[in-house]
CSV table of C-alpha atoms in Angstrom, one decimal:
chain,number,residue,atom,x,y,z
A,1,MET,CA,117.7,82.4,145.1
A,2,LEU,CA,118.4,85.9,144.0
A,3,ALA,CA,118.2,86.5,140.2
A,4,GLU,CA,118.9,89.5,138.1
A,5,TRP,CA,118.9,90.2,134.4
A,6,ASN,CA,120.7,92.8,132.4
A,7,VAL,CA,121.3,93.9,128.8
A,8,GLU,CA,125.0,94.7,127.9
A,9,ILE,CA,125.2,95.5,124.2
A,10,GLY,CA,126.8,98.9,124.0
A,11,GLY,CA,130.3,100.4,124.3
A,12,ASP,CA,132.9,98.1,125.7
A,13,ALA,CA,130.4,95.3,126.6
A,14,PRO,CA,131.6,91.8,126.0
A,15,VAL,CA,131.0,90.3,122.5
A,16,LEU,CA,131.2,86.6,121.8
A,17,GLU,CA,132.6,85.3,118.5
A,18,ILE,CA,131.9,81.7,117.6
A,19,PRO,CA,134.1,79.8,117.1
A,20,TRP,CA,136.7,81.2,119.5
A,21,GLU,CA,140.1,80.2,120.8
A,22,SER,CA,142.3,81.6,123.5
A,23,ALA,CA,145.4,83.5,122.4
A,24,ASP,CA,147.7,80.7,123.5
A,25,GLY,CA,145.5,78.0,121.8
A,26,ARG,CA,145.1,76.0,125.0
A,27,ILE,CA,141.3,76.5,125.3
A,28,GLN,CA,138.8,76.7,122.5
A,29,TYR,CA,135.2,76.5,121.4
A,30,PHE,CA,133.7,73.0,121.1
A,31,ASP,CA,130.4,72.5,119.2
A,32,LEU,CA,128.8,70.3,121.8
A,33,LYS,CA,125.4,70.5,120.0
A,34,ARG,CA,126.8,68.8,116.9
A,35,GLN,CA,129.7,66.9,118.5
A,36,PRO,CA,128.5,65.8,122.0
A,37,GLU,CA,131.6,63.6,122.4
A,38,LEU,CA,133.7,66.7,122.8
A,39,LEU,CA,132.2,67.2,126.2
A,40,LEU,CA,134.9,64.8,127.5
A,41,ARG,CA,137.5,67.4,126.5
A,42,LEU,CA,136.2,70.1,128.8
A,43,PRO,CA,138.0,70.1,132.1
A,44,GLU,CA,135.0,71.9,133.7
A,45,ALA,CA,132.7,69.0,132.8
A,46,GLY,CA,135.2,66.6,134.3
A,47,ALA,CA,135.3,68.6,137.5
A,48,SER,CA,131.5,68.7,138.1
A,49,ASN,CA,128.8,66.1,137.5
A,50,GLU,CA,126.2,68.8,137.8
A,51,LEU,CA,127.9,71.0,135.1
A,52,ARG,CA,128.4,68.0,132.8
A,53,GLU,CA,124.7,67.1,133.0
A,54,PHE,CA,123.7,70.8,132.5
A,55,LEU,CA,125.9,70.9,129.3
A,56,GLN,CA,124.6,67.6,128.0
A,57,ARG,CA,120.9,68.7,128.5
A,58,LEU,CA,121.4,72.2,127.0
A,59,ASN,CA,123.2,70.8,124.0
A,60,SER,CA,120.9,67.9,123.4
A,61,PRO,CA,119.0,67.7,120.0
A,62,GLU,CA,115.7,68.7,121.7
A,63,SER,CA,117.1,71.8,123.4
A,64,PRO,CA,116.6,75.2,121.7
A,65,TRP,CA,120.0,76.2,123.2
A,66,GLU,CA,123.6,75.4,122.7
A,67,THR,CA,126.6,76.4,124.8
A,68,ALA,CA,129.7,78.3,123.7
A,69,LYS,CA,131.8,78.8,126.9
A,70,CYS,CA,131.8,77.8,130.5
A,71,ASP,CA,134.0,78.0,133.6
A,72,LEU,CA,133.9,77.0,137.3
A,73,TRP,CA,135.6,78.7,140.3
A,74,SER,CA,135.6,79.0,144.1
A,75,SER,CA,136.6,82.1,146.1
A,76,GLN,CA,136.6,83.7,149.5
A,77,GLU,CA,136.5,87.2,147.8
A,78,ILE,CA,133.0,88.2,148.8
A,79,GLU,CA,131.7,91.5,147.1
A,80,GLU,CA,129.7,94.0,149.1
A,81,GLU,CA,126.4,93.0,147.5
A,82,GLU,CA,127.1,89.3,148.3
A,83,GLN,CA,127.4,89.9,152.0
A,84,ILE,CA,123.7,89.4,152.4
A,85,PHE,CA,124.3,85.7,152.4
A,86,GLY,CA,126.5,85.9,155.5
A,87,SER,CA,128.9,83.4,154.0
A,88,PRO,CA,132.7,83.5,153.6
A,89,TRP,CA,132.8,81.2,150.6
A,90,LYS,CA,131.3,81.2,147.1
A,91,PHE,CA,131.4,78.6,144.3
A,92,GLY,CA,130.5,79.8,140.9
A,93,SER,CA,130.1,79.1,137.2
A,94,TYR,CA,129.3,80.9,134.0
A,95,LEU,CA,127.9,79.6,130.8
A,96,ASP,CA,127.4,81.4,127.5
A,97,LEU,CA,124.1,80.2,125.9
A,98,ILE,CA,123.1,80.8,122.3
A,99,PHE,CA,120.0,79.9,120.4
A,100,ALA,CA,120.6,76.9,118.1
A,101,ASP,CA,118.2,78.5,115.6
A,102,ARG,CA,120.1,81.3,113.8
A,103,LYS,CA,116.9,83.3,113.2
A,104,LYS,CA,116.2,83.3,117.0
A,105,MET,CA,119.8,84.2,117.7
A,106,ARG,CA,119.2,87.5,115.9
A,107,ASP,CA,116.0,88.2,117.8
A,108,PHE,CA,116.8,90.6,120.6
A,109,SER,CA,113.3,90.7,122.0
A,110,ALA,CA,113.2,86.9,122.4
A,111,HIS,CA,116.4,87.0,124.4
A,112,GLU,CA,115.1,89.8,126.6
A,113,ARG,CA,111.8,88.1,127.2
A,114,TRP,CA,113.6,84.8,128.0
A,115,VAL,CA,116.0,86.3,130.6
A,116,GLN,CA,113.1,88.2,132.3
A,117,SER,CA,111.0,85.0,132.5
A,118,LEU,CA,113.9,82.9,133.7
A,119,ALA,CA,114.9,85.4,136.4
A,120,ARG,CA,111.3,85.4,137.7
A,121,CYS,CA,111.3,81.6,137.8
A,122,LEU,CA,114.7,81.4,139.6
A,123,ARG,CA,113.5,83.9,142.2
A,124,SER,CA,110.6,81.5,143.0
A,125,SER,CA,113.0,78.7,143.8
A,126,PRO,CA,113.0,77.0,147.2
A,127,ASP,CA,115.3,78.7,149.7
A,128,ILE,CA,118.7,78.1,148.0
A,129,THR,CA,121.6,80.2,149.1
A,130,ALA,CA,122.6,81.3,145.6
A,131,ALA,CA,122.5,84.2,143.1
A,132,ALA,CA,122.1,84.2,139.4
A,133,GLU,CA,122.8,86.8,136.7
A,134,LEU,CA,121.5,86.7,133.2
A,135,ASN,CA,123.2,89.1,130.7
A,136,VAL,CA,122.0,89.6,127.1
A,137,ARG,CA,125.1,90.4,125.0
A,138,ARG,CA,126.1,90.6,121.3
A,139,CYS,CA,127.6,87.7,119.4
A,140,PHE,CA,128.9,86.8,115.9
A,141,ASP,CA,128.4,83.3,114.7
A,142,ARG,CA,131.1,82.6,112.1
A,143,ARG,CA,130.7,78.8,111.8
A,144,GLU,CA,129.0,78.9,108.4
A,145,GLU,CA,129.7,80.7,105.1
A,146,THR,CA,127.4,83.5,106.1
A,147,ASP,CA,128.2,85.2,109.5
A,148,VAL,CA,125.3,85.9,111.8
A,149,ALA,CA,125.2,88.9,114.1
A,150,GLY,CA,123.0,88.2,117.0
A,151,PHE,CA,122.8,87.9,120.7
A,152,TYR,CA,123.6,85.4,123.5
A,153,VAL,CA,123.1,85.0,127.2
A,154,THR,CA,125.8,84.8,129.8
A,155,PHE,CA,124.4,82.8,132.8
A,156,VAL,CA,126.4,83.4,136.0
A,157,LEU,CA,125.5,81.3,139.0
A,158,ARG,CA,127.1,81.4,142.5
A,159,GLY,CA,126.3,79.3,145.6
A,160,TYR,CA,127.4,80.5,149.1
A,161,GLY,CA,128.4,78.7,152.2
A,162,ARG,CA,130.4,78.6,155.4
A,163,ASP,CA,133.1,76.6,153.6
A,164,GLU,CA,133.9,75.6,150.0
A,165,SER,CA,132.0,72.3,150.2
A,166,GLU,CA,128.8,74.0,151.4
A,167,ALA,CA,129.1,76.7,148.8
A,168,ARG,CA,129.5,74.1,146.1
A,169,LYS,CA,126.5,72.1,147.4
A,170,HIS,CA,124.3,75.3,147.2
A,171,TRP,CA,125.7,76.0,143.7
A,172,GLY,CA,124.8,72.4,142.6
A,173,GLU,CA,121.3,72.7,144.0
A,174,ALA,CA,120.8,76.1,142.2
A,175,LEU,CA,122.2,74.7,138.9
A,176,ASN,CA,119.9,71.7,139.0
A,177,PHE,CA,116.9,74.1,139.7
A,178,ALA,CA,118.1,76.4,136.9
A,179,LEU,CA,118.4,73.5,134.5
A,180,GLN,CA,114.8,72.5,135.0
A,181,ALA,CA,113.7,76.1,134.8
A,182,ILE,CA,115.5,76.5,131.5
A,183,ILE,CA,114.0,73.4,130.1
A,184,ASP,CA,110.5,74.5,131.3
A,185,SER,CA,111.0,78.0,129.8
A,186,HIS,CA,111.3,76.6,126.3
A,187,SER,CA,107.6,77.7,125.7
A,188,SER,CA,108.4,81.4,126.4
A,189,ILE,CA,110.8,81.6,123.5
A,190,LYS,CA,108.7,80.0,120.7
C-alpha cells in the first residue's frame, strides 16, 4: 500500500468546524463517540460493513479518536499518479479524525508524529492495491462553552481494481489493515 502524509494548515487549506451542517441541512455532524446509536443515521455506514466497523471502533470509549465526517465513492477517473496501479477503477473513502482529548487536539506535534508513524505502518502492509493520504489540518471544536482551536487528520483511502467490485475489495482490505494500524498506533500518541 502506498501511504503519504501532509500538513495543510495555511492559506486556503480546509478547516473543520465541529459541529457542522451542510448549507441545505441535509447532512450534519453526528457525535458518534457520545451517541453511538447515531451511526445508524449515516448512509455511508449503511452502504459498507467495513466502514461501519471502522466508525464503531474509532468512536468506541477506549479509542483516543472520534470521527467528524466521512464519505464513500467509486470512480473511473484515474489521476496520473494513480496510473501506477494499472487499474481503471477506484473505490475510496475519507474520514476526518479528531483526538477525543481536547488537550491532544491542540497538540500539533502529536498529530504530525502520529501521521508519520501511521504512514510508515501502512507502507509495511501486505501487498494491497491501495493508497492512503493523511493530512493534518486545522479545526475548531465549538461543542462546549469554550471553543478549542486545534488540529484534525483527514484520512483518505483508495482501493484500485479492474472493476468496481475488485476496487472495493482492495479498499476494504486496506481499511481493515488501517483500522488495526490505527488501534496499534495508540502508543505513539500518548
